[in-house]
mmCIF file of C-alpha atoms in Angstrom:
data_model
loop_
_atom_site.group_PDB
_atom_site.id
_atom_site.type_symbol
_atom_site.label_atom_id
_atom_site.label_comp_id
_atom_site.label_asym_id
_atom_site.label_seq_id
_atom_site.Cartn_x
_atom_site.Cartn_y
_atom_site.Cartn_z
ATOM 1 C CA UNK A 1 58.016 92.521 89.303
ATOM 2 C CA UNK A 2 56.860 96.276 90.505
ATOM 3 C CA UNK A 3 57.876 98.568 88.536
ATOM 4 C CA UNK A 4 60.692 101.295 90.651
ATOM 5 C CA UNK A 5 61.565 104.483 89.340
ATOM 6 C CA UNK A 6 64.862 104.493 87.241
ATOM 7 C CA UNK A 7 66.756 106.112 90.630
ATOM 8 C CA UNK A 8 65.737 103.229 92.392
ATOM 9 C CA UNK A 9 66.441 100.284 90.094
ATOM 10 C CA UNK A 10 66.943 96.983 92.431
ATOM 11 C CA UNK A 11 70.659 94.952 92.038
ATOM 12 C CA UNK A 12 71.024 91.720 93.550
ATOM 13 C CA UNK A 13 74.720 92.108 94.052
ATOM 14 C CA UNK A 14 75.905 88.189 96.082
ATOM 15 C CA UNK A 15 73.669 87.796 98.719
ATOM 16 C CA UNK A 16 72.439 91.230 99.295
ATOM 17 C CA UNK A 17 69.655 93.513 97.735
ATOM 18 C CA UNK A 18 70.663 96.838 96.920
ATOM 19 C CA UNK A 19 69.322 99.572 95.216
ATOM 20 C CA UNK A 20 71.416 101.921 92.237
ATOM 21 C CA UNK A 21 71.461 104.641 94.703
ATOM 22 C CA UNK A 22 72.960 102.338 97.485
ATOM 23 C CA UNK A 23 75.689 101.271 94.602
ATOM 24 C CA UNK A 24 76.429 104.466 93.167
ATOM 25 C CA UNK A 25 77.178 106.026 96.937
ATOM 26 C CA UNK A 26 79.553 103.466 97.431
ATOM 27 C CA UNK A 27 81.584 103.843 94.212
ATOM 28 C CA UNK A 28 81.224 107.958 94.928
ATOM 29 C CA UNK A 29 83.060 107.728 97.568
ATOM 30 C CA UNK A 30 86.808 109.040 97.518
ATOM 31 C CA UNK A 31 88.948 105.996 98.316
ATOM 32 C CA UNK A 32 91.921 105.962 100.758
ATOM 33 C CA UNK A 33 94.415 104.487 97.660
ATOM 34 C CA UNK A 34 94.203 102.392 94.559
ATOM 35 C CA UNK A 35 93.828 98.987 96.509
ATOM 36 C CA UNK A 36 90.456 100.065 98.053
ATOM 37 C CA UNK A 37 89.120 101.588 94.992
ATOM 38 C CA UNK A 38 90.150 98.094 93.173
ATOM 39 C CA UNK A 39 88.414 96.212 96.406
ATOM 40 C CA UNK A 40 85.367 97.917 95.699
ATOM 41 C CA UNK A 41 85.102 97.223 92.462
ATOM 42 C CA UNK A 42 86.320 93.136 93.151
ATOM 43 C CA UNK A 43 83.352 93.322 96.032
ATOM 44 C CA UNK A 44 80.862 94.835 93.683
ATOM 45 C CA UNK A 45 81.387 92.107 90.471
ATOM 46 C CA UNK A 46 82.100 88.972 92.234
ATOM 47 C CA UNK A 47 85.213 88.074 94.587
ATOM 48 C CA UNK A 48 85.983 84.693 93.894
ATOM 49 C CA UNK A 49 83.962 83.285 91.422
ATOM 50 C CA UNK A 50 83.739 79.716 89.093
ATOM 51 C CA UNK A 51 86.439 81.449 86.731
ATOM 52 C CA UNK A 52 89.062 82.519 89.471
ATOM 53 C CA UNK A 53 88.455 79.457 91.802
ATOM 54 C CA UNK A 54 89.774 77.304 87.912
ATOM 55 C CA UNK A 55 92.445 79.646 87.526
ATOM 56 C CA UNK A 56 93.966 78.902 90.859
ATOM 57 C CA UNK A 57 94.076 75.553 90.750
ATOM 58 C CA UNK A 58 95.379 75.529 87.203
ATOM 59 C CA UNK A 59 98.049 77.689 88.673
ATOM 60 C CA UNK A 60 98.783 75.387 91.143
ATOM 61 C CA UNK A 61 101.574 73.076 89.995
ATOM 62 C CA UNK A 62 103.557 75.508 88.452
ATOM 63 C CA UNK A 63 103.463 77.579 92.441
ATOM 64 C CA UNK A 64 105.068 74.630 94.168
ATOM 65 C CA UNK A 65 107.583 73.905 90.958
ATOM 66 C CA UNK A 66 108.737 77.346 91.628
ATOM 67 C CA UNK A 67 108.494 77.425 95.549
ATOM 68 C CA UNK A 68 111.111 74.164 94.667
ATOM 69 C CA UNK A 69 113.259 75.944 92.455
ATOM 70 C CA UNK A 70 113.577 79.000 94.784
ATOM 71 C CA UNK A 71 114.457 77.035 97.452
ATOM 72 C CA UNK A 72 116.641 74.478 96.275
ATOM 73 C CA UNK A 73 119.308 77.268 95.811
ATOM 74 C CA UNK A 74 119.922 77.476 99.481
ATOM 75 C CA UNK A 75 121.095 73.851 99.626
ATOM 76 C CA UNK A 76 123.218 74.254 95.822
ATOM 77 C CA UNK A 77 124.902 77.474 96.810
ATOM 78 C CA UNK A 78 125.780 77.290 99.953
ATOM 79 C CA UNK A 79 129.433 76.356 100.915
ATOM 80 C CA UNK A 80 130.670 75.630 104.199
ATOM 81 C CA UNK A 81 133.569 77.228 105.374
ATOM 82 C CA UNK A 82 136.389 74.626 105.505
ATOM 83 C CA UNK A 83 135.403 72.581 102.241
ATOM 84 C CA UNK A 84 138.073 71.180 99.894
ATOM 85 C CA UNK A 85 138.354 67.936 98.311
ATOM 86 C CA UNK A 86 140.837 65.486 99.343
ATOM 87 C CA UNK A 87 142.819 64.564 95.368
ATOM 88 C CA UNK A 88 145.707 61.790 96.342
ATOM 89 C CA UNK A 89 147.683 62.686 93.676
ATOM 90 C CA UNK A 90 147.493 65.941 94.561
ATOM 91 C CA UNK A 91 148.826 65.954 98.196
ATOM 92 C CA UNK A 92 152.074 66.381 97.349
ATOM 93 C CA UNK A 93 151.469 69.991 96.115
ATOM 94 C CA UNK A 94 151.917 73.160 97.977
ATOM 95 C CA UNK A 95 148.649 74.860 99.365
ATOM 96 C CA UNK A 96 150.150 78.611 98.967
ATOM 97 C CA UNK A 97 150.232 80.137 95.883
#
């Protein structure tokens, strides 16, 4: 390997080669918000790597038991409008109260 001054020092960062000078521009910039300061840094270490890939489908199951439980609650709760239930014995009683 050739030896580069310290202000040059090569990173292989995914499929690119850059040098420290190209990294350290790009994290001296001033961000627009939190999210792309947090992008850059994501983009710089590794987006989705062996780690997060596991973690997502470990995830998994318990995503579509909740997407179930969150949605089941529009077929227990709701009530239609004219719903009683017809009691025999209870026919004979006034409806007004």
């Amino acid at each position: 390997m050739d030896s580069a001054p310290a202000h040059e020092l090569k990173v292989i960062t995914g499929e690119q080669l850059a040098t420290y000078t190209d990294a350290k521009e790009e994290f001296t910039k001033k961000p627009k918000n939190d999210a792309d300061a947090l992008d850059a840094v994501l983009s710089h270490i590794g987006d989705m790597g062996r780690y997060q890939k596991f973690l997502f489908i470990v995830m998994m199951p318990f995503g579509i038991f909740f997407a179930f439980v969150y949605f089941v609650q529009m077929f227990i709760a709701a009530t239609p409008q004219n719903h009683w239930c017809a009691i025999p014995e209870l026919a004979h009683l006034d409806m007004e109260v």
